[in-house]
Amino acid sequence: MTTTPWWRGAVVYQVYPRSLMDANNDGIGDIPGIISKLDYIASLGVDAIWVSPFFKSPMKDFGYDISDYRDIDPIFGTLADFDELIEKAHARGIKIIIDQVLSHTSDQHAWFAESRESRDNPKADWYVWADPKPDGTPPNNWLAIFGGSAWEWEPRRCQYYLHNFLKTQPDLNYHSDAVRAQILDEVEFWLKRGVDGLRLDAIIFCYHDKLLRDNPAKPVEERRGRGFREDNPYAFQRHVFDCDRPENLQFLESLRTLMDRYPGTVTLGEIASEDSLKTMAEYTAGNSRLHMAYSFELLVDQLSGSYIRETVETLEKNLLEGWPCWSIGNHDVVRVMSRWGGKKQSPQLAKTLNAMLLSLRGSVCAYQGEELGLTEAEIQQHELQDPYGITFWPRFKGRDGCRTPMPWDHRHEHAGFSQIKSWLPIAPDHKSKAVSLQEDDSASILNAYRTFMHWRKQQPALRLGDIEFVADARDYLVFIRRHGNDALLCAFSFSDVEQVISLGTNYQLDEIAGHGFGSVTGAVGSISVPAYGAVIARVM
């Protein structure tokens, strides 16, 4: 008998540790703070926690610039705290997935300190070094996502080094056998410690073109942003030589071989390539690469049922053996209720968006605060922390607005997150959505989330079933999920008025309860869905 892996159909709750809970009252969230909120997280009914980086770091990019892969930054706690987190999460039936930033390190990592000193030291080729052009300019036209050239001059070697993000985040050279072997050792350190999975940040950036060929230009009409804005010069190129190289697949196969030595562990890759749906299919093909991948394809600015359908169907057509993972929010994009919620910010729409995400075929990454319906926080220029936003202000305000602390208690000055002023300000309107107010309100977004999550666990069709779309319009989404003899029809309205949706054929439906939304029974060819509402029924 084949056992379904735990991660298929799982819901992974993303914790941004700086902003979940501050246990030592320094204004910054930490690992003991996560431990203190495990009962709350367990009450949501999630299967796993993805913890954003907590490793030792100078925090130029808030932990995504790692200076020691095997240690915890003191602002977050200690290795003993992390071991306690694993133990106590596992005791509650919750898996722990950690971020692994494998394509680059901090410029303060000991490896880079050695590599930059000369061209003939033992780690001389551990990073991507290149000579200047005869006129002293960088080796090619590659750009950094966070602005400017992707090359930084190093006077000690009289060479440039590559950085796809900040200049303080030099890229590792995966063409080096020693680098690949070392990185696998760094990963195994955490597998031995008991982690259940890895979320792989910027995984398409491991390899670069050895010939350092220029990226071709991209026509204006084809420029679009996934993790960056269209007016960022990074969008002006086709990124075919600086990332997503064919050699990446070979490394993923080596990583999978390591993961297979730790049964039950999972890899989840972040994909933001030129054709991310195609890359997701490639990176998850067979049983030899990533277990799952997710992209920025649903992290777009506009809510559209037809776009969601097209995106899911395109991936379904190409994915074949792979398994998808979907998200509508994370620590890098404007919160979904500000992107998709419009001016009315309807609590009912927040409930519907969460249920829609949790009903798609695949696993789910849900970002902390989505269960409360949090909106993007307004951050003043002088309050900015994100270097990305500081560089591109005012056209792009950075990622701080989605990273502000969780509002736990509306009665406290700092919303129960800390006893002192927090590292980012707590949005005043977030207090009105605090856990303390929503806990005891049976009609709250939080309790609707819990109700749906616990009901979903009992529905094989939602966790594991196929998906078939049966109606198409911008303002709604309708599909059927099937698993064996079990089938559910799911309809979600994104309109502020009631929708009568034609199903194209008659379905025999049976009312089903427990999910918190509307249902219907009988032979029907159309269904009525309330404004910002949902209808879920069993197909007979």
Coordinates of C-alpha atoms in Angstrom, one line a residue:
M1 CA 0.0 0.0 0.0
T2 CA 1.4 3.4 -1.0
T3 CA 1.3 6.1 1.7
T4 CA 0.6 9.6 0.5
P5 CA 3.5 11.9 1.6
W6 CA 2.5 14.3 4.3
W7 CA 3.3 17.4 2.2
R8 CA 0.9 16.6 -0.6
G9 CA -2.1 18.8 0.1
A10 CA -0.4 20.3 3.2
V11 CA -0.9 23.8 4.4
V12 CA 2.4 25.5 5.3
Y13 CA 2.2 28.6 7.5
Q14 CA 5.0 31.1 6.7
V15 CA 6.4 32.7 9.8
Y16 CA 8.5 35.8 9.3
P17 CA 10.4 35.5 12.6
R18 CA 11.2 39.2 13.0
S19 CA 7.5 40.0 13.2
L20 CA 5.6 37.1 14.7
M21 CA 6.3 37.5 18.4
D22 CA 9.0 39.2 20.5
A23 CA 9.8 37.1 23.6
N24 CA 12.8 39.1 25.0
N25 CA 11.3 42.6 24.4
D26 CA 14.0 44.0 22.2
G27 CA 11.5 45.0 19.5
I28 CA 12.4 42.1 17.2
G29 CA 10.6 38.8 17.0
D30 CA 12.6 35.6 17.8
I31 CA 12.5 31.8 18.0
P32 CA 11.2 31.8 21.6
G33 CA 8.4 34.0 20.4
I34 CA 7.5 31.4 17.8
I35 CA 7.5 28.8 20.4
S36 CA 5.1 30.9 22.6
K37 CA 2.7 31.0 19.7
L38 CA 2.7 27.3 18.7
D39 CA -0.7 26.7 20.3
Y40 CA -2.2 29.5 18.2
I41 CA -0.6 28.2 15.0
A42 CA -1.8 24.7 15.8
S43 CA -5.3 26.0 16.3
L44 CA -5.3 27.1 12.7
G45 CA -5.0 23.5 11.6
V46 CA -1.8 23.9 9.5
D47 CA 0.5 21.0 8.8
A48 CA 3.8 22.8 8.8
I49 CA 5.6 26.1 9.6
W50 CA 8.0 27.6 7.1
V51 CA 10.4 29.8 9.1
S52 CA 12.1 32.6 7.2
P53 CA 15.9 32.9 7.7
F54 CA 17.1 33.1 11.3
F55 CA 20.8 32.4 10.6
K56 CA 23.7 34.5 11.6
S57 CA 23.7 37.5 9.4
P58 CA 24.6 41.2 9.2
M59 CA 21.0 41.7 8.2
K60 CA 21.6 43.9 5.2
D61 CA 18.8 41.9 3.6
F62 CA 17.2 40.8 6.9
G63 CA 18.6 37.3 7.1
Y64 CA 18.8 36.5 3.4
D65 CA 22.4 37.4 3.6
I66 CA 23.9 34.6 5.6
S67 CA 27.3 34.8 7.3
D68 CA 27.1 31.4 9.0
Y69 CA 24.8 28.6 7.7
R70 CA 25.1 26.6 10.9
D71 CA 24.4 29.2 13.6
I72 CA 21.4 31.2 14.8
D73 CA 21.7 35.0 14.8
P74 CA 21.7 36.2 18.4
I75 CA 18.7 38.5 17.8
F76 CA 16.6 35.3 17.1
G77 CA 18.0 33.1 19.9
T78 CA 20.3 30.1 20.0
L79 CA 20.6 26.6 18.5
A80 CA 19.1 25.3 21.8
D81 CA 16.0 27.5 21.1
F82 CA 15.7 26.0 17.6
D83 CA 16.0 22.5 18.9
E84 CA 13.2 23.3 21.4
L85 CA 11.1 24.7 18.5
I86 CA 11.4 21.5 16.6
E87 CA 10.6 19.4 19.7
K88 CA 7.5 21.4 20.6
A89 CA 6.2 21.8 17.1
H90 CA 6.5 18.0 16.5
A91 CA 4.7 17.4 19.8
R92 CA 1.8 19.4 18.3
G93 CA 1.9 17.5 15.0
I94 CA 3.5 20.4 13.1
K95 CA 6.4 20.0 10.8
I96 CA 9.2 22.6 10.5
I97 CA 10.5 23.8 7.1
I98 CA 13.4 26.2 7.1
D99 CA 14.6 28.7 4.5
Q100 CA 17.9 27.8 2.8
V101 CA 19.6 30.6 0.8
L102 CA 22.0 28.6 -1.3
S103 CA 22.8 30.8 -4.3
H104 CA 24.7 33.5 -2.3
T105 CA 26.1 34.4 1.1
S106 CA 26.8 37.6 2.9
D107 CA 30.0 39.4 2.1
Q108 CA 30.8 38.9 5.8
H109 CA 30.9 35.1 5.4
A110 CA 34.3 33.6 6.2
W111 CA 34.3 31.9 2.8
F112 CA 34.1 35.3 1.0
A113 CA 36.6 37.0 3.3
E114 CA 39.1 34.3 2.1
S115 CA 38.1 34.3 -1.5
R116 CA 38.4 38.1 -2.0
E117 CA 42.0 38.2 -0.7
S118 CA 43.7 36.8 -3.7
R119 CA 43.4 34.8 -6.9
D120 CA 45.3 31.8 -5.6
N121 CA 43.9 31.0 -2.1
P122 CA 42.0 27.7 -1.4
K123 CA 38.6 29.4 -1.9
A124 CA 39.6 31.7 -4.7
D125 CA 37.0 30.1 -7.0
W126 CA 34.2 29.7 -4.5
Y127 CA 32.5 32.9 -5.8
V128 CA 31.9 34.3 -9.3
W129 CA 34.9 36.4 -10.2
A130 CA 35.6 38.0 -13.6
D131 CA 38.1 40.4 -15.1
P132 CA 37.0 43.8 -16.3
K133 CA 36.6 44.7 -19.9
P134 CA 39.7 46.5 -21.3
D135 CA 38.0 49.9 -20.5
G136 CA 37.5 48.8 -16.9
T137 CA 33.8 48.3 -17.1
P138 CA 32.0 45.2 -15.8
P139 CA 32.3 41.9 -17.7
N140 CA 28.8 42.1 -19.1
N141 CA 25.4 43.7 -18.9
W142 CA 23.9 41.7 -16.1
L143 CA 21.8 43.6 -13.6
A144 CA 21.0 43.1 -9.9
I145 CA 17.3 42.9 -8.9
F146 CA 17.9 45.4 -6.2
G147 CA 19.3 48.0 -8.6
G148 CA 22.4 48.7 -10.7
S149 CA 25.0 46.4 -12.1
A150 CA 25.2 42.8 -10.9
W151 CA 29.0 43.3 -10.7
E152 CA 31.0 44.9 -7.8
W153 CA 34.7 45.8 -8.0
E154 CA 37.1 44.2 -5.6
P155 CA 40.5 46.0 -5.4
R156 CA 42.2 43.1 -3.6
R157 CA 41.9 40.9 -6.7
C158 CA 41.4 43.6 -9.3
Q159 CA 38.3 41.7 -10.4
Y160 CA 34.6 42.1 -10.3
Y161 CA 32.3 39.7 -8.3
L162 CA 28.8 38.8 -9.2
H163 CA 25.8 39.6 -7.0
N164 CA 22.2 39.1 -8.2
F165 CA 20.8 41.0 -5.3
L166 CA 22.6 43.5 -3.0
K167 CA 26.4 44.0 -3.4
T168 CA 26.7 42.6 0.1
Q169 CA 25.3 39.3 -1.3
P170 CA 28.0 37.8 -3.5
D171 CA 27.0 34.8 -5.6
L172 CA 28.6 31.4 -4.9
N173 CA 30.2 29.6 -7.9
Y174 CA 28.3 26.4 -8.4
H175 CA 30.7 25.4 -11.2
S176 CA 33.1 24.5 -8.4
D177 CA 32.9 20.9 -7.1
A178 CA 34.0 22.1 -3.7
V179 CA 31.2 24.6 -3.4
R180 CA 28.5 22.1 -4.3
A181 CA 29.9 19.6 -1.8
Q182 CA 30.1 22.2 1.0
I183 CA 26.6 23.4 0.4
L184 CA 25.2 19.9 0.7
D185 CA 27.1 19.6 4.0
E186 CA 25.5 22.8 5.2
V187 CA 22.0 21.5 4.3
E188 CA 22.7 18.2 6.0
F189 CA 23.6 20.0 9.3
W190 CA 19.9 21.0 9.6
L191 CA 18.5 17.6 8.4
K192 CA 20.5 15.9 11.2
R193 CA 18.9 18.4 13.6
G194 CA 15.4 17.2 12.6
V195 CA 14.0 19.7 10.2
D196 CA 11.2 18.3 8.0
G197 CA 11.9 20.3 4.9
L198 CA 13.7 23.1 3.1
R199 CA 12.2 26.2 1.3
L200 CA 14.8 27.0 -1.3
D201 CA 15.2 30.8 -1.8
A202 CA 16.2 32.1 -5.2
I203 CA 17.1 28.5 -6.2
I204 CA 17.2 29.4 -10.0
F205 CA 20.3 31.6 -9.3
C206 CA 22.7 28.9 -8.4
Y207 CA 24.4 28.7 -11.7
H208 CA 25.6 31.3 -14.2
D209 CA 26.7 31.1 -17.8
K210 CA 30.4 30.3 -17.8
L211 CA 31.0 32.4 -20.9
L212 CA 29.4 35.4 -19.2
R213 CA 27.3 36.2 -22.3
D214 CA 25.2 39.4 -22.3
N215 CA 21.5 39.0 -21.6
P216 CA 19.4 40.1 -24.6
A217 CA 17.1 43.1 -24.3
K218 CA 13.3 42.6 -23.7
P219 CA 10.8 44.6 -25.7
V220 CA 8.8 47.1 -23.6
E221 CA 5.5 45.3 -24.3
E222 CA 6.9 42.0 -22.8
R223 CA 8.3 43.6 -19.6
R224 CA 6.5 42.3 -16.5
G225 CA 7.5 41.9 -12.9
R226 CA 7.4 38.8 -10.8
G227 CA 9.1 39.9 -7.5
F228 CA 10.1 43.2 -9.1
R229 CA 8.4 46.1 -10.8
E230 CA 8.1 46.6 -14.6
D231 CA 10.0 49.9 -14.2
N232 CA 12.9 48.3 -12.6
P233 CA 15.7 48.0 -15.2
Y234 CA 16.0 44.3 -14.3
A235 CA 12.7 43.9 -16.2
F236 CA 14.4 45.3 -19.4
Q237 CA 16.4 42.0 -20.0
R238 CA 15.6 38.4 -20.8
H239 CA 17.4 36.6 -17.9
V240 CA 18.8 33.6 -19.8
F241 CA 22.5 33.7 -18.9
D242 CA 22.5 34.9 -15.3
C243 CA 20.1 32.4 -13.8
D244 CA 17.9 29.3 -14.5
R245 CA 20.8 27.6 -16.3
P246 CA 20.5 23.9 -17.3
E247 CA 23.2 22.9 -14.8
N248 CA 20.7 23.8 -12.0
L249 CA 18.9 20.5 -12.6
Q250 CA 22.0 18.5 -11.9
F251 CA 22.5 20.2 -8.6
L252 CA 18.8 19.7 -7.7
E253 CA 19.3 16.0 -8.3
S254 CA 22.3 15.9 -6.0
L255 CA 20.2 17.7 -3.4
R256 CA 17.3 15.2 -3.8
T257 CA 19.7 12.3 -3.3
L258 CA 20.6 13.8 0.0
M259 CA 17.0 14.5 1.0
D260 CA 16.1 10.9 0.2
R261 CA 18.5 9.8 2.9
Y262 CA 16.1 11.5 5.4
P263 CA 12.7 10.0 4.7
G264 CA 9.7 12.3 5.0
T265 CA 11.7 15.5 4.3
V266 CA 10.6 17.8 1.5
T267 CA 12.0 20.5 -0.7
L268 CA 10.0 23.6 -1.8
G269 CA 11.6 25.8 -4.5
E270 CA 10.9 29.4 -5.1
I271 CA 10.7 29.9 -8.9
A272 CA 10.8 33.4 -10.5
S273 CA 12.1 32.7 -14.0
E274 CA 11.2 34.0 -17.4
D275 CA 8.6 31.3 -17.8
S276 CA 8.1 30.2 -14.2
L277 CA 5.3 27.7 -14.9
K278 CA 7.6 25.9 -17.4
T279 CA 10.5 26.0 -14.9
M280 CA 8.3 24.7 -12.1
A281 CA 7.5 21.7 -14.3
E282 CA 11.2 21.1 -15.1
Y283 CA 12.3 21.5 -11.5
T284 CA 9.8 19.0 -10.2
A285 CA 9.9 16.4 -13.0
G286 CA 10.1 12.8 -11.9
N287 CA 11.3 11.7 -8.4
S288 CA 14.8 13.1 -8.7
R289 CA 14.5 16.9 -8.3
L290 CA 12.3 19.1 -6.1
H291 CA 9.3 17.7 -4.4
M292 CA 7.3 21.0 -4.9
A293 CA 7.8 24.4 -6.3
Y294 CA 5.9 27.7 -6.2
S295 CA 6.1 30.8 -8.3
F296 CA 5.0 34.5 -8.1
E297 CA 2.2 33.8 -10.7
L298 CA -0.6 34.4 -8.2
L299 CA 1.2 37.2 -6.4
V300 CA 0.0 39.7 -9.1
D301 CA -1.7 43.0 -8.5
Q302 CA -5.1 42.3 -10.0
L303 CA -7.7 39.7 -8.9
S304 CA -9.1 37.9 -11.9
G305 CA -10.9 34.5 -11.9
S306 CA -9.9 34.0 -15.5
Y307 CA -6.3 34.7 -14.8
I308 CA -6.2 32.2 -11.9
R309 CA -7.9 29.6 -14.0
E310 CA -5.4 30.1 -16.9
T311 CA -2.5 30.0 -14.5
V312 CA -3.6 26.8 -12.8
E313 CA -4.6 25.1 -16.0
T314 CA -1.3 26.0 -17.7
L315 CA 0.7 24.5 -14.8
E316 CA -1.6 21.4 -14.7
K317 CA -0.9 20.8 -18.4
N318 CA 2.9 21.0 -18.0
L319 CA 3.5 19.7 -14.5
L320 CA 2.9 16.0 -15.2
E321 CA 4.5 14.1 -12.3
G322 CA 5.2 17.2 -10.2
W323 CA 3.2 18.6 -7.4
P324 CA 2.2 22.3 -7.2
C325 CA 2.3 24.7 -4.3
W326 CA 0.2 27.9 -4.4
S327 CA 0.4 31.2 -2.4
I328 CA -1.3 34.5 -2.8
G329 CA 1.0 36.3 -0.3
N330 CA 4.4 36.3 1.3
H331 CA 7.1 38.5 2.8
D332 CA 8.1 39.9 -0.6
V333 CA 4.8 41.3 -2.0
V334 CA 2.0 43.7 -1.0
R335 CA -0.5 41.9 1.2
V336 CA -3.2 40.2 -0.7
M337 CA -6.1 42.2 0.9
S338 CA -4.5 45.4 -0.4
R339 CA -3.7 44.0 -3.8
W340 CA -7.0 42.2 -4.4
G341 CA -9.3 43.7 -1.8
G342 CA -10.0 47.0 -3.4
K343 CA -11.2 50.0 -1.4
K344 CA -14.0 48.2 0.5
Q345 CA -11.7 45.7 2.2
S346 CA -14.6 43.3 2.8
P347 CA -14.0 40.8 5.6
Q348 CA -16.2 38.4 3.5
L349 CA -13.7 38.7 0.6
A350 CA -10.8 37.9 2.9
K351 CA -12.6 34.7 4.0
T352 CA -13.4 33.8 0.4
L353 CA -9.8 34.4 -0.8
N354 CA -8.4 32.1 1.9
A355 CA -10.9 29.4 1.1
M356 CA -10.2 29.7 -2.6
L357 CA -6.5 29.3 -2.0
L358 CA -7.1 26.3 0.2
S359 CA -9.3 24.7 -2.4
L360 CA -6.8 24.7 -5.3
R361 CA -5.1 21.5 -6.3
G362 CA -1.7 21.3 -4.6
S363 CA -0.2 22.3 -1.3
V364 CA -0.5 25.8 0.1
C365 CA 1.8 28.4 1.6
A366 CA -0.2 30.8 3.7
Y367 CA 1.6 33.9 5.0
Q368 CA 1.2 35.0 8.7
G369 CA -1.6 37.5 9.1
E370 CA -3.7 36.3 6.1
E371 CA -5.9 34.4 8.6
L372 CA -6.7 37.9 10.1
G373 CA -7.3 39.6 6.8
L374 CA -4.4 42.0 7.4
T375 CA -3.8 44.8 4.8
E376 CA -0.5 46.4 3.7
A377 CA 0.8 48.7 6.4
E378 CA 1.6 52.3 5.4
I379 CA 5.3 52.9 6.0
Q380 CA 6.8 56.4 6.0
Q381 CA 10.1 57.0 4.2
H382 CA 12.0 57.6 7.4
E383 CA 10.6 54.3 8.8
L384 CA 11.9 52.2 5.9
Q385 CA 14.1 49.3 6.7
D386 CA 14.1 47.4 3.4
P387 CA 17.1 48.3 1.1
Y388 CA 15.0 47.4 -1.9
G389 CA 12.4 50.1 -1.0
I390 CA 15.1 52.6 0.0
T391 CA 16.7 52.3 -3.4
F392 CA 13.5 52.6 -5.5
W393 CA 11.4 55.1 -3.3
P394 CA 8.9 56.6 -4.0
R395 CA 7.8 54.5 -7.1
F396 CA 8.3 51.3 -5.1
K397 CA 8.1 51.4 -1.3
G398 CA 9.8 48.1 -0.7
R399 CA 8.6 45.1 1.3
D400 CA 8.3 46.6 4.7
G401 CA 4.5 47.0 4.5
C402 CA 3.8 43.3 4.5
R403 CA 6.5 42.6 7.2
T404 CA 5.1 44.6 10.1
P405 CA 4.5 42.8 13.4
M406 CA 1.5 40.6 14.1
P407 CA -1.3 42.3 16.1
W408 CA -2.0 40.0 19.0
D409 CA -3.8 42.2 21.5
H410 CA -5.6 45.4 20.6
R411 CA -5.5 46.6 24.2
H412 CA -1.7 47.0 24.3
E413 CA 0.3 49.9 22.9
H414 CA 2.5 47.6 20.8
A415 CA -0.4 45.2 20.0
G416 CA 1.0 42.5 22.3
F417 CA 3.9 41.9 20.0
S418 CA 6.5 43.5 22.3
Q419 CA 6.7 45.7 25.4
I420 CA 8.8 48.3 23.5
K421 CA 8.6 50.0 20.1
S422 CA 9.0 47.3 17.3
W423 CA 11.5 47.2 14.5
L424 CA 8.8 48.2 12.1
P425 CA 5.7 50.2 13.2
I426 CA 2.5 48.4 13.9
A427 CA -0.3 49.7 11.6
P428 CA -3.0 51.4 13.6
D429 CA -5.8 49.7 11.6
H430 CA -4.2 46.3 12.3
K431 CA -5.2 46.6 15.9
S432 CA -8.8 46.4 14.8
K433 CA -8.0 43.0 13.3
A434 CA -6.0 41.8 16.3
V435 CA -6.3 38.2 17.4
S436 CA -7.7 39.3 20.7
L437 CA -10.8 40.8 18.9
Q438 CA -11.2 37.9 16.4
E439 CA -10.8 35.0 18.9
D440 CA -14.2 35.4 20.4
D441 CA -16.1 36.6 17.3
S442 CA -17.7 33.6 15.7
A443 CA -18.1 35.6 12.4
S444 CA -14.4 36.7 12.3
I445 CA -12.0 36.1 9.5
L446 CA -9.8 34.1 11.9
N447 CA -12.6 31.8 12.9
A448 CA -13.8 31.3 9.3
Y449 CA -10.2 30.3 8.5
R450 CA -10.1 27.8 11.3
T451 CA -13.5 26.4 10.4
F452 CA -12.5 25.9 6.7
M453 CA -9.1 24.5 7.6
H454 CA -10.4 21.8 9.9
W455 CA -13.2 20.9 7.5
R456 CA -10.6 20.7 4.6
K457 CA -8.6 18.1 6.5
Q458 CA -11.6 15.7 6.2
Q459 CA -12.0 16.3 2.4
P460 CA -9.7 14.0 0.3
A461 CA -11.0 15.7 -2.8
L462 CA -9.6 19.1 -1.7
R463 CA -6.3 17.8 -0.3
L464 CA -5.5 15.3 -3.1
G465 CA -8.0 15.4 -5.9
D466 CA -7.8 16.5 -9.5
I467 CA -9.2 19.8 -10.6
E468 CA -11.6 20.7 -13.5
F469 CA -12.8 24.2 -14.2
V470 CA -16.4 24.5 -15.3
A471 CA -17.0 28.2 -15.8
D472 CA -14.9 31.2 -16.8
A473 CA -15.3 34.9 -15.9
R474 CA -13.2 37.6 -14.4
D475 CA -15.4 38.0 -11.3
Y476 CA -15.7 34.4 -10.2
L477 CA -14.0 31.0 -10.2
V478 CA -15.7 27.7 -10.4
F479 CA -14.1 24.2 -10.4
I480 CA -14.7 20.6 -9.4
R481 CA -12.2 18.7 -7.2
R482 CA -12.4 14.9 -7.6
H483 CA -10.8 12.1 -5.6
G484 CA -12.1 8.6 -6.3
N485 CA -15.8 8.7 -5.9
D486 CA -15.7 12.0 -4.0
A487 CA -16.3 15.2 -5.8
L488 CA -16.9 18.8 -4.7
L489 CA -18.0 21.8 -6.7
C490 CA -16.4 25.0 -5.4
A491 CA -17.6 28.4 -6.6
F492 CA -16.0 31.7 -5.4
S493 CA -17.3 35.2 -6.2
F494 CA -14.9 38.2 -6.3
S495 CA -17.7 40.6 -7.1
D496 CA -19.5 43.0 -4.7
V497 CA -22.9 42.0 -6.0
E498 CA -24.6 38.6 -6.1
Q499 CA -23.6 36.5 -9.1
V500 CA -25.8 33.9 -10.9
I501 CA -23.2 31.6 -12.5
S502 CA -24.1 29.3 -15.4
L503 CA -22.4 25.9 -15.0
G504 CA -22.8 25.0 -18.7
T505 CA -24.5 21.7 -17.8
N506 CA -26.8 20.3 -15.1
Y507 CA -25.1 18.9 -12.0
Q508 CA -26.8 16.9 -9.3
L509 CA -25.6 18.6 -6.1
D510 CA -26.0 17.7 -2.5
E511 CA -25.7 20.2 0.3
I512 CA -22.6 19.9 2.4
A513 CA -22.0 21.6 5.7
G514 CA -19.0 22.4 8.0
H515 CA -17.0 24.7 5.7
G516 CA -18.7 27.9 6.7
F517 CA -20.0 29.0 3.3
G518 CA -23.2 28.5 1.3
S519 CA -24.2 25.2 -0.3
V520 CA -26.9 23.9 -2.6
T521 CA -28.9 20.8 -3.4
G522 CA -30.7 19.4 -6.4
A523 CA -30.2 19.2 -10.1
V524 CA -28.9 22.7 -11.1
G525 CA -27.5 24.3 -14.2
S526 CA -26.6 27.5 -12.5
I527 CA -25.9 28.6 -8.9
S528 CA -26.3 31.9 -7.1
V529 CA -23.2 33.1 -5.2
P530 CA -23.5 36.0 -2.8
A531 CA -21.3 39.1 -3.0
Y532 CA -17.7 38.1 -2.1
G533 CA -19.0 34.7 -1.1
A534 CA -18.6 31.1 -1.9
V535 CA -20.7 28.0 -2.5
I536 CA -19.4 24.5 -2.0
A537 CA -21.5 21.4 -2.7
R538 CA -21.0 17.7 -3.2
V539 CA -21.4 16.5 -6.8
M540 CA -23.5 13.3 -6.8

